[in-house]
Backbone as JSON Lines, residues from 0, in Angstrom:
{"i":0,"aa":"M","n":[-28.79,65.01,4.63],"ca":[-27.35,65.14,4.73],"c":[-27.06,66.29,5.69]}
{"i":1,"aa":"T","n":[-26.14,66.03,6.59],"ca":[-25.82,67.05,7.6],"c":[-24.83,68.05,7.03]}
{"i":2,"aa":"L","n":[-24.7,69.15,7.74],"ca":[-23.75,70.19,7.34],"c":[-22.32,69.66,7.35]}
{"i":3,"aa":"E","n":[-22.0,68.82,8.33],"ca":[-20.66,68.22,8.4],"c":[-20.38,67.36,7.18]}
{"i":4,"aa":"E","n":[-21.36,66.56,6.78],"ca":[-21.19,65.7,5.61],"c":[-21.0,66.52,4.34]}
{"i":5,"aa":"I","n":[-21.76,67.58,4.23],"ca":[-21.63,68.46,3.06],"c":[-20.25,69.1,3.02]}
{"i":6,"aa":"Q","n":[-19.77,69.58,4.16],"ca":[-18.44,70.19,4.22],"c":[-17.35,69.16,3.91]}
{"i":7,"aa":"H","n":[-17.56,67.94,4.41],"ca":[-16.59,66.87,4.13],"c":[-16.54,66.58,2.63]}
{"i":8,"aa":"L","n":[-17.69,66.48,2.0],"ca":[-17.74,66.24,0.55],"c":[-17.1,67.4,-0.22]}
{"i":9,"aa":"R","n":[-17.34,68.61,0.24],"ca":[-16.74,69.78,-0.41],"c":[-15.21,69.71,-0.33]}
{"i":10,"aa":"R","n":[-14.69,69.32,0.84],"ca":[-13.23,69.19,0.99],"c":[-12.69,68.09,0.08]}
{"i":11,"aa":"L","n":[-13.43,67.0,-0.05],"ca":[-13.0,65.92,-0.95],"c":[-12.95,66.4,-2.4]}
{"i":12,"aa":"V","n":[-13.96,67.15,-2.81],"ca":[-14.0,67.68,-4.18],"c":[-12.82,68.62,-4.41]}
{"i":13,"aa":"E","n":[-12.53,69.49,-3.45],"ca":[-11.4,70.41,-3.58],"c":[-10.08,69.66,-3.63]}
{"i":14,"aa":"A","n":[-9.94,68.64,-2.78],"ca":[-8.71,67.85,-2.78],"c":[-8.54,67.13,-4.11]}
{"i":15,"aa":"N","n":[-9.64,66.61,-4.65],"ca":[-9.58,65.94,-5.95],"c":[-9.18,66.92,-7.04]}
{"i":16,"aa":"R","n":[-9.72,68.12,-7.01],"ca":[-9.38,69.14,-8.0],"c":[-7.9,69.51,-7.9]}
{"i":17,"aa":"D","n":[-7.42,69.69,-6.67],"ca":[-6.0,70.01,-6.47],"c":[-5.11,68.88,-6.99]}
{"i":18,"aa":"F","n":[-5.52,67.63,-6.71],"ca":[-4.74,66.48,-7.18],"c":[-4.7,66.45,-8.7]}
{"i":19,"aa":"R","n":[-5.84,66.67,-9.36],"ca":[-5.88,66.67,-10.82],"c":[-5.01,67.78,-11.4]}
{"i":20,"aa":"T","n":[-5.05,68.95,-10.79],"ca":[-4.22,70.07,-11.26],"c":[-2.74,69.73,-11.14]}
{"i":21,"aa":"A","n":[-2.35,69.14,-10.01],"ca":[-0.95,68.76,-9.81],"c":[-0.53,67.69,-10.82]}
{"i":22,"aa":"A","n":[-1.41,66.73,-11.08],"ca":[-1.1,65.68,-12.05],"c":[-0.95,66.26,-13.46]}
{"i":23,"aa":"Q","n":[-1.81,67.2,-13.81],"ca":[-1.71,67.83,-15.13],"c":[-0.42,68.64,-15.25]}
{"i":24,"aa":"D","n":[-0.05,69.33,-14.18],"ca":[1.21,70.08,-14.18],"c":[2.39,69.14,-14.37]}
{"i":25,"aa":"Q","n":[2.37,68.01,-13.68],"ca":[3.45,67.03,-13.8],"c":[3.51,66.46,-15.22]}
{"i":26,"aa":"L","n":[2.36,66.24,-15.82],"ca":[2.32,65.75,-17.2],"c":[2.96,66.74,-18.15]}
{"i":27,"aa":"V","n":[2.67,68.01,-17.99],"ca":[3.26,69.05,-18.84],"c":[4.77,69.04,-18.7]}
{"i":28,"aa":"I","n":[5.25,68.94,-17.46],"ca":[6.7,68.91,-17.21],"c":[7.32,67.68,-17.85]}
{"i":29,"aa":"S","n":[6.69,66.52,-17.67],"ca":[7.22,65.27,-18.24],"c":[7.26,65.34,-19.76]}
{"i":30,"aa":"E","n":[6.22,65.88,-20.37],"ca":[6.21,66.0,-21.83],"c":[7.32,66.93,-22.31]}
{"i":31,"aa":"A","n":[7.56,68.01,-21.59],"ca":[8.63,68.94,-21.97],"c":[9.99,68.25,-21.86]}
{"i":32,"aa":"R","n":[10.18,67.47,-20.81],"ca":[11.45,66.74,-20.65],"c":[11.62,65.71,-21.76]}
{"i":33,"aa":"L","n":[10.55,65.04,-22.12],"ca":[10.61,64.05,-23.19],"c":[10.96,64.71,-24.52]}
{"i":34,"aa":"R","n":[10.33,65.86,-24.81],"ca":[10.66,66.57,-26.05],"c":[12.13,67.0,-26.06]}
{"i":35,"aa":"A","n":[12.63,67.48,-24.93],"ca":[14.03,67.89,-24.84],"c":[14.96,66.69,-25.04]}
{"i":36,"aa":"A","n":[14.6,65.56,-24.47],"ca":[15.42,64.35,-24.63],"c":[15.44,63.9,-26.09]}
{"i":37,"aa":"H","n":[14.29,63.95,-26.75],"ca":[14.23,63.57,-28.16],"c":[15.08,64.51,-29.01]}
{"i":38,"aa":"E","n":[15.02,65.79,-28.7],"ca":[15.83,66.77,-29.44],"c":[17.31,66.49,-29.24]}
{"i":39,"aa":"R","n":[17.7,66.17,-28.02],"ca":[19.12,65.87,-27.75],"c":[19.55,64.61,-28.49]}
{"i":40,"aa":"I","n":[18.69,63.62,-28.55],"ca":[19.02,62.4,-29.3],"c":[19.22,62.73,-30.77]}
{"i":41,"aa":"R","n":[18.35,63.57,-31.34],"ca":[18.52,63.96,-32.74],"c":[19.84,64.7,-32.94]}
{"i":42,"aa":"E","n":[20.2,65.57,-31.99],"ca":[21.48,66.28,-32.09],"c":[22.65,65.3,-32.06]}
{"i":43,"aa":"L","n":[22.59,64.32,-31.16],"ca":[23.66,63.33,-31.07],"c":[23.74,62.48,-32.34]}
{"i":44,"aa":"E","n":[22.59,62.12,-32.88],"ca":[22.58,61.37,-34.14],"c":[23.26,62.18,-35.24]}
{"i":45,"aa":"N","n":[22.91,63.46,-35.33],"ca":[23.52,64.32,-36.36],"c":[25.02,64.46,-36.15]}
{"i":46,"aa":"E","n":[25.45,64.64,-34.9],"ca":[26.88,64.74,-34.61],"c":[27.6,63.46,-35.01]}
{"i":47,"aa":"L","n":[26.97,62.33,-34.71],"ca":[27.58,61.05,-35.05],"c":[27.68,60.87,-36.56]}
{"i":48,"aa":"I","n":[26.65,61.24,-37.27],"ca":[26.67,61.13,-38.73],"c":[27.77,62.02,-39.31]}
{"i":49,"aa":"L","n":[27.85,63.25,-38.81],"ca":[28.86,64.18,-39.33],"c":[30.28,63.75,-38.97]}
{"i":50,"aa":"A","n":[30.44,63.11,-37.82],"ca":[31.77,62.71,-37.37],"c":[32.2,61.35,-37.89]}
{"i":51,"aa":"S","n":[31.29,60.62,-38.51],"ca":[31.62,59.28,-38.99],"c":[32.54,59.33,-40.19]}
{"i":52,"aa":"P","n":[33.57,58.48,-40.2],"ca":[34.42,58.42,-41.38],"c":[33.64,57.84,-42.57]}
{"i":53,"aa":"P","n":[34.08,58.17,-43.77],"ca":[33.35,57.73,-44.97],"c":[33.15,56.21,-45.03]}
{"i":54,"aa":"E","n":[34.11,55.44,-44.51],"ca":[33.97,53.98,-44.6],"c":[32.82,53.46,-43.76]}
{"i":55,"aa":"N","n":[32.33,54.27,-42.8],"ca":[31.19,53.86,-41.99],"c":[29.87,54.34,-42.58]}
{"i":56,"aa":"A","n":[29.92,55.0,-43.7],"ca":[28.71,55.56,-44.3],"c":[27.67,54.48,-44.6]}
{"i":57,"aa":"A","n":[28.12,53.27,-44.87],"ca":[27.19,52.2,-45.19],"c":[26.3,51.84,-44.0]}
{"i":58,"aa":"T","n":[26.75,52.14,-42.78],"ca":[25.95,51.79,-41.6],"c":[24.98,52.9,-41.22]}
{"i":59,"aa":"I","n":[25.05,54.04,-41.89],"ca":[24.2,55.17,-41.56],"c":[23.31,55.49,-42.76]}
{"i":60,"aa":"H","n":[22.0,55.37,-42.56],"ca":[21.06,55.63,-43.65],"c":[19.92,56.5,-43.13]}
{"i":61,"aa":"F","n":[19.79,57.69,-43.63],"ca":[18.64,58.55,-43.34],"c":[18.36,58.66,-41.84]}
{"i":62,"aa":"G","n":[19.39,58.9,-41.05],"ca":[19.2,59.08,-39.62],"c":[19.24,57.8,-38.82]}
{"i":63,"aa":"N","n":[19.27,56.64,-39.47],"ca":[19.41,55.38,-38.74],"c":[20.89,55.13,-38.54]}
{"i":64,"aa":"V","n":[21.28,54.95,-37.29],"ca":[22.68,54.88,-36.95],"c":[23.01,53.49,-36.44]}
{"i":65,"aa":"D","n":[24.24,53.06,-36.72],"ca":[24.73,51.8,-36.18],"c":[24.56,51.83,-34.66]}
{"i":66,"aa":"P","n":[23.86,50.87,-34.07],"ca":[23.58,50.92,-32.63],"c":[24.83,50.99,-31.76]}
{"i":67,"aa":"A","n":[25.88,50.26,-32.12],"ca":[27.1,50.28,-31.31],"c":[27.74,51.66,-31.34]}
{"i":68,"aa":"A","n":[27.79,52.26,-32.52],"ca":[28.39,53.6,-32.63],"c":[27.54,54.63,-31.9]}
{"i":69,"aa":"F","n":[26.23,54.5,-32.0],"ca":[25.36,55.44,-31.31],"c":[25.49,55.29,-29.79]}
{"i":70,"aa":"G","n":[25.55,54.03,-29.34],"ca":[25.74,53.77,-27.91],"c":[27.02,54.38,-27.4]}
{"i":71,"aa":"Q","n":[28.08,54.27,-28.19],"ca":[29.36,54.85,-27.79],"c":[29.27,56.37,-27.75]}
{"i":72,"aa":"A","n":[28.57,56.97,-28.7],"ca":[28.41,58.43,-28.71],"c":[27.66,58.89,-27.46]}
{"i":73,"aa":"I","n":[26.65,58.14,-27.06],"ca":[25.91,58.49,-25.84],"c":[26.81,58.35,-24.62]}
{"i":74,"aa":"A","n":[27.57,57.25,-24.55],"ca":[28.48,57.06,-23.42],"c":[29.5,58.19,-23.35]}
{"i":75,"aa":"D","n":[30.02,58.6,-24.49],"ca":[30.99,59.71,-24.52],"c":[30.34,61.0,-24.04]}
{"i":76,"aa":"E","n":[29.11,61.25,-24.47],"ca":[28.4,62.46,-24.06],"c":[28.15,62.46,-22.56]}
{"i":77,"aa":"L","n":[27.74,61.32,-22.02],"ca":[27.52,61.22,-20.58],"c":[28.81,61.44,-19.81]}
{"i":78,"aa":"A","n":[29.91,60.9,-20.31],"ca":[31.2,61.09,-19.65],"c":[31.6,62.56,-19.66]}
{"i":79,"aa":"R","n":[31.37,63.24,-20.8],"ca":[31.68,64.67,-20.86],"c":[30.83,65.45,-19.86]}
{"i":80,"aa":"G","n":[29.56,65.11,-19.75],"ca":[28.67,65.78,-18.8],"c":[29.09,65.54,-17.37]}
{"i":81,"aa":"K","n":[29.49,64.32,-17.06],"ca":[29.94,63.99,-15.71],"c":[31.21,64.76,-15.38]}
{"i":82,"aa":"K","n":[32.13,64.82,-16.35],"ca":[33.38,65.54,-16.13],"c":[33.11,67.03,-15.9]}
{"i":83,"aa":"A","n":[32.16,67.59,-16.66],"ca":[31.82,69.01,-16.52],"c":[31.2,69.29,-15.15]}
{"i":84,"aa":"R","n":[30.38,68.37,-14.65],"ca":[29.77,68.56,-13.33],"c":[30.8,68.47,-12.22]}
{"i":85,"aa":"E","n":[31.86,67.69,-12.43],"ca":[32.88,67.53,-11.4],"c":[33.77,68.75,-11.29]}
{"i":86,"aa":"L","n":[33.82,69.57,-12.34],"ca":[34.67,70.77,-12.31],"c":[34.12,71.85,-11.45]}
């Protein structure tokens, strides 16, 4: 094996290491975003449960929320966020 081939292989190994490091960093960031999104969903579920009138109590059981009501709560939250960004 020539010196050039050895140097080329060394560069490939370094590039592979850099790529793996970048991928691991991206994974950590993605996992953090996912945890934050799950936490926000739990907060919205709790807000929806607390804001629901008593007659809707039958549709809410142990954190399970009526899908239509939950969808509306998410739409409302997104609208509030959009309005805040526009200010």
